[in-house]
Coordinates of C-alpha atoms in Angstrom, one line a residue:
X875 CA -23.8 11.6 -12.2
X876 CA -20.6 13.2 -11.8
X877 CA -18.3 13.7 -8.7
X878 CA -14.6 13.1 -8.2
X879 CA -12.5 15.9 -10.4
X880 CA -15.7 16.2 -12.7
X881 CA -15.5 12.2 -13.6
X882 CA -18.5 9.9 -13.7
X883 CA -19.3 8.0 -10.9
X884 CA -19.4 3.7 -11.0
X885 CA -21.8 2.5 -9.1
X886 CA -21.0 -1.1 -10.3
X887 CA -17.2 -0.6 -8.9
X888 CA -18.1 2.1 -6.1
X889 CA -15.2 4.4 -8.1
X890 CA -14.2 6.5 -11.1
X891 CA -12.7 5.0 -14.1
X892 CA -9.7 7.3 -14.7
X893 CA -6.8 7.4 -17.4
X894 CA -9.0 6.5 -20.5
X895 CA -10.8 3.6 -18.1
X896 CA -7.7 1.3 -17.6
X897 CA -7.7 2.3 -13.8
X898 CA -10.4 2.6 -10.9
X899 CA -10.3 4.9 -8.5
X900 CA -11.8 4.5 -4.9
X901 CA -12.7 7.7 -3.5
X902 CA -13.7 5.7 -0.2
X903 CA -9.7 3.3 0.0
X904 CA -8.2 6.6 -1.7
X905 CA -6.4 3.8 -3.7
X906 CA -6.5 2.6 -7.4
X907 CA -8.3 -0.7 -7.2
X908 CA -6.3 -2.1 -10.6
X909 CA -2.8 -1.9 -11.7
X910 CA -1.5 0.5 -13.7
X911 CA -0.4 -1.1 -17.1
X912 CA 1.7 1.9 -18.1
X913 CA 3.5 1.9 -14.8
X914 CA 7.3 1.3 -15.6
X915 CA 7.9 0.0 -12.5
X916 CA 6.4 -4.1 -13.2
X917 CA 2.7 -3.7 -12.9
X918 CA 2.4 -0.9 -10.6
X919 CA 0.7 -2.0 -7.6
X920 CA -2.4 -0.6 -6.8
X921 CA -1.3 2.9 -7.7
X922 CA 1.9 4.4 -9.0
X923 CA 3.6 4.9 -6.1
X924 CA 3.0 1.7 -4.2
X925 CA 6.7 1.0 -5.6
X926 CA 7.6 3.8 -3.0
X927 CA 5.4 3.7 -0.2
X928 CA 3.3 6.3 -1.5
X929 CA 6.0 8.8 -0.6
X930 CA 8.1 9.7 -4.1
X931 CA 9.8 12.4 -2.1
X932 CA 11.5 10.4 0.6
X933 CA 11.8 7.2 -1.3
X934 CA 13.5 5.7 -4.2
X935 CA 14.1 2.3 -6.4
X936 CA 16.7 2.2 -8.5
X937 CA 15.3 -1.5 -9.4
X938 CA 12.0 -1.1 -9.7
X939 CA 10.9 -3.9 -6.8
X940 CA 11.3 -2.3 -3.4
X941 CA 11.9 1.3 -1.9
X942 CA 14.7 2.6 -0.3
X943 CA 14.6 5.5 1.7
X944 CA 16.6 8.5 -0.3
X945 CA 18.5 10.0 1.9
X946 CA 20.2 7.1 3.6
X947 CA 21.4 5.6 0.0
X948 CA 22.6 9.1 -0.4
X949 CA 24.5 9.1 3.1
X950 CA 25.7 5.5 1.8
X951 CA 26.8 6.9 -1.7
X952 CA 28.4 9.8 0.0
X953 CA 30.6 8.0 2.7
X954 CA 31.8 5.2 0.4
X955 CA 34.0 8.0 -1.8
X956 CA 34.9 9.6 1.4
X957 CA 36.3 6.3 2.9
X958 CA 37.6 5.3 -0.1
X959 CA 39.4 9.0 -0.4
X960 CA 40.5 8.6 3.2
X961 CA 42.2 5.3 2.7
X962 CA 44.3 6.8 -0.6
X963 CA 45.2 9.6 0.9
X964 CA 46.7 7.8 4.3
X965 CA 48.5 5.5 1.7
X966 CA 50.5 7.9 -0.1
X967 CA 50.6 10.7 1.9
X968 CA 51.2 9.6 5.9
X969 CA 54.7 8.1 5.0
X970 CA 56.1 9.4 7.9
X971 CA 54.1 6.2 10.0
X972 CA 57.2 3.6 9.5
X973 CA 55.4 1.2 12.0
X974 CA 52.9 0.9 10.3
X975 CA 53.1 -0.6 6.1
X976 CA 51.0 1.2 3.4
X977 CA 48.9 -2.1 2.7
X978 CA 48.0 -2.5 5.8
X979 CA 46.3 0.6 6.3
X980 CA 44.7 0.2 3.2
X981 CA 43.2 -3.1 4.3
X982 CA 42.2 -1.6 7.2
X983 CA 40.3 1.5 5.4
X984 CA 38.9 -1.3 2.8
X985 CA 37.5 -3.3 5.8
X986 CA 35.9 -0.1 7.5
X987 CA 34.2 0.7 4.4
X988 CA 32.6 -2.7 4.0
X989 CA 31.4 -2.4 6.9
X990 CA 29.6 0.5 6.4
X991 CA 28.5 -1.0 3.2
X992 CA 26.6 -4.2 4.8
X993 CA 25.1 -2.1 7.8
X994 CA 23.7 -0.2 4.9
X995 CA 22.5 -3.4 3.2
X996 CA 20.8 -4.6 6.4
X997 CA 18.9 -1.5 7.0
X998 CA 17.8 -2.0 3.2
X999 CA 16.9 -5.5 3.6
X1000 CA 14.9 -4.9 6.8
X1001 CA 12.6 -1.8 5.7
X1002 CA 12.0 -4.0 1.7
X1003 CA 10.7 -7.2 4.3
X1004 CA 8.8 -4.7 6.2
X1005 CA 7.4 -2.9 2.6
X1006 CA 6.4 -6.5 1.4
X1007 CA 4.2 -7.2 4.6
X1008 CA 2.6 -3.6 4.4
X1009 CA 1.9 -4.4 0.8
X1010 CA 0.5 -8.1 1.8
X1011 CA -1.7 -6.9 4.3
X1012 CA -3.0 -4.1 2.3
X1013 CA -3.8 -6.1 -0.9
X1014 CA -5.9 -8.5 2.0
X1015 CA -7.8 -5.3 3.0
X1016 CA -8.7 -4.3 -0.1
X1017 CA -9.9 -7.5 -1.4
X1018 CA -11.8 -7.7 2.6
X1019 CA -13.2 -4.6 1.3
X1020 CA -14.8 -5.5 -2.4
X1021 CA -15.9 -8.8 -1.1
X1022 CA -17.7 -6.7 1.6
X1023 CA -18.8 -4.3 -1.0
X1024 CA -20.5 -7.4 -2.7
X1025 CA -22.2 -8.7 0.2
X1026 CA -23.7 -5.0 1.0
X1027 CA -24.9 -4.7 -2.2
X1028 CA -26.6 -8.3 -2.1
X1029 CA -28.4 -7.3 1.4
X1030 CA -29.4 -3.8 -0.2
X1031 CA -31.4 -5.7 -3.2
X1032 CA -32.5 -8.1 -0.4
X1033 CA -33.9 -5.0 1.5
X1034 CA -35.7 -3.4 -1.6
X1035 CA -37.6 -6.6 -2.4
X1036 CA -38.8 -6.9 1.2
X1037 CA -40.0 -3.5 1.1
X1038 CA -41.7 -4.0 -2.2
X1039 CA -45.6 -3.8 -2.0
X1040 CA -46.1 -6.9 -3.5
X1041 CA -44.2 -8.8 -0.5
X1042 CA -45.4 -6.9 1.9
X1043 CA -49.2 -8.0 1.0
X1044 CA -47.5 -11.8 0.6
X1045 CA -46.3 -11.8 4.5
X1046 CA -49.4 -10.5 5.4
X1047 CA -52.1 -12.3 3.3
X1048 CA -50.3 -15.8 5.3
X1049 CA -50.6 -14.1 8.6
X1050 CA -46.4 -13.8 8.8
X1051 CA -46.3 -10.2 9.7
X1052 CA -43.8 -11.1 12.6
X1053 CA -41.8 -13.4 10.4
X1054 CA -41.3 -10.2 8.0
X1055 CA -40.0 -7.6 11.1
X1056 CA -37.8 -10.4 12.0
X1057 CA -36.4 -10.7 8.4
X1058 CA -36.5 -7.1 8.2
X1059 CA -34.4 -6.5 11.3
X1060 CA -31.9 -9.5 10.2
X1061 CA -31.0 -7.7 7.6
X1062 CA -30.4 -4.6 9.4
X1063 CA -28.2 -5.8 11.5
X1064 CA -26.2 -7.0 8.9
X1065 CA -25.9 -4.2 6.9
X1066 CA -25.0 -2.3 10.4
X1067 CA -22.2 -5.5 10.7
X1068 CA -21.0 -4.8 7.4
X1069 CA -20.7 -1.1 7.8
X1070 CA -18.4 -1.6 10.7
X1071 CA -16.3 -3.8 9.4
X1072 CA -15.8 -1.7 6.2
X1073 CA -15.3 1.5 8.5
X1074 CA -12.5 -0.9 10.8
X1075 CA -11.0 -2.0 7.2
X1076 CA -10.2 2.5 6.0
X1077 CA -9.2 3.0 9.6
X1078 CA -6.7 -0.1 8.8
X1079 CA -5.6 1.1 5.4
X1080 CA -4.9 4.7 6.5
X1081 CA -2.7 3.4 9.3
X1082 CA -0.7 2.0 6.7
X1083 CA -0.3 4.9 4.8
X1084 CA 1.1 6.6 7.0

């Protein structure tokens, strides 16, 4: 059976296998369920972008661990030249300002510019920690999900054997017809639990993605 881009459908993984069968793809998470072995950046996460929050536009990572958003490293690249520029040109140029000595300024300018530098840093550090707990909780998700997939597929072969013939004659032949409708609407329920949860799980997963 084929579906997704004209690939053949898994029914034992609930996904495609793409890129000569080294990855899975969920059409349900929208996510590859493996890592990506060819992924330069370490082992790619649960799809090759994961390294920039799904967004290679408006991210980078120069390092290959954690994204940074593009445009303020370039705002930081840009005003670091700038202040340093600043600084040489009040140095050798402003020599008219006797009260105040060349080196001083310069430590001044140098002092300005680090600053700039660790409110950069901070804003780094703060959106990697909040990356890392994104990417925590949705590596728990997904692995909520399969185990969920597992347990839907167990009540499914539970359902088809107590709609077999066979058991159906067995439940009746001992006078346990009301044991059977209570089994049958037992499971059910939980497949109806299940379903939830799984729907609660995407809704979860496409928070995060945006």
């Amino acid at each position: 059976m084929l579906g997704f881009n004209g690939e053949r459908y898994d029914p034992f993984t609930y996904g495609y296998a793409l890129g000569q069968g080294y990855r899975c793809y969920s059409p349900t998470l929208m996510r590859f369920q493996g890592p990506d072995d060819l992924s330069p950046f370490l082992e790619g996460g649960f799809n090759t972008y994961i390294y920039c929050k799904g967004d290679p536009v408006n991210y980078q990572d120069d390092s290959g661990r954690a994204p940074t958003p593009a445009q303020l490293n370039a705002a930081i690249n840009k005003l670091k030249p700038v202040s340093s520029a600043r600084a040489e040109q009040q140095i050798f140029t402003k020599t008219n300002r006797g009260h105040e000595q060349p080196a001083a300024r310069a430590i001044k300018m140098k002092q300005k510019a680090k600053s700039v530098s660790f409110a950069g840093d901070t804003i780094f550090e703060r959106n990697r920690s909040a990356h890392y707990r994104e990417y925590q909780e949705r590596k728990k998700l997904i692995n909520e999900m399969n185990r969920l997939h597992t347990f839907n597929e167990l009540l499914n072969n539970d359902l088809n054997q107590l709609w077999s013939p066979v058991t159906r004659s067995t439940y009746r032949a001992y006078n346990l017809l009301s044991a059977y409708r209570r089994r049958l609407e037992s499971i059910n329920h939980s497949l109806r639990e299940v379903q939830l949860e799984k729907e609660a799980i995407q809704l979860r997963l496409q928070q995060i993605r945006r």
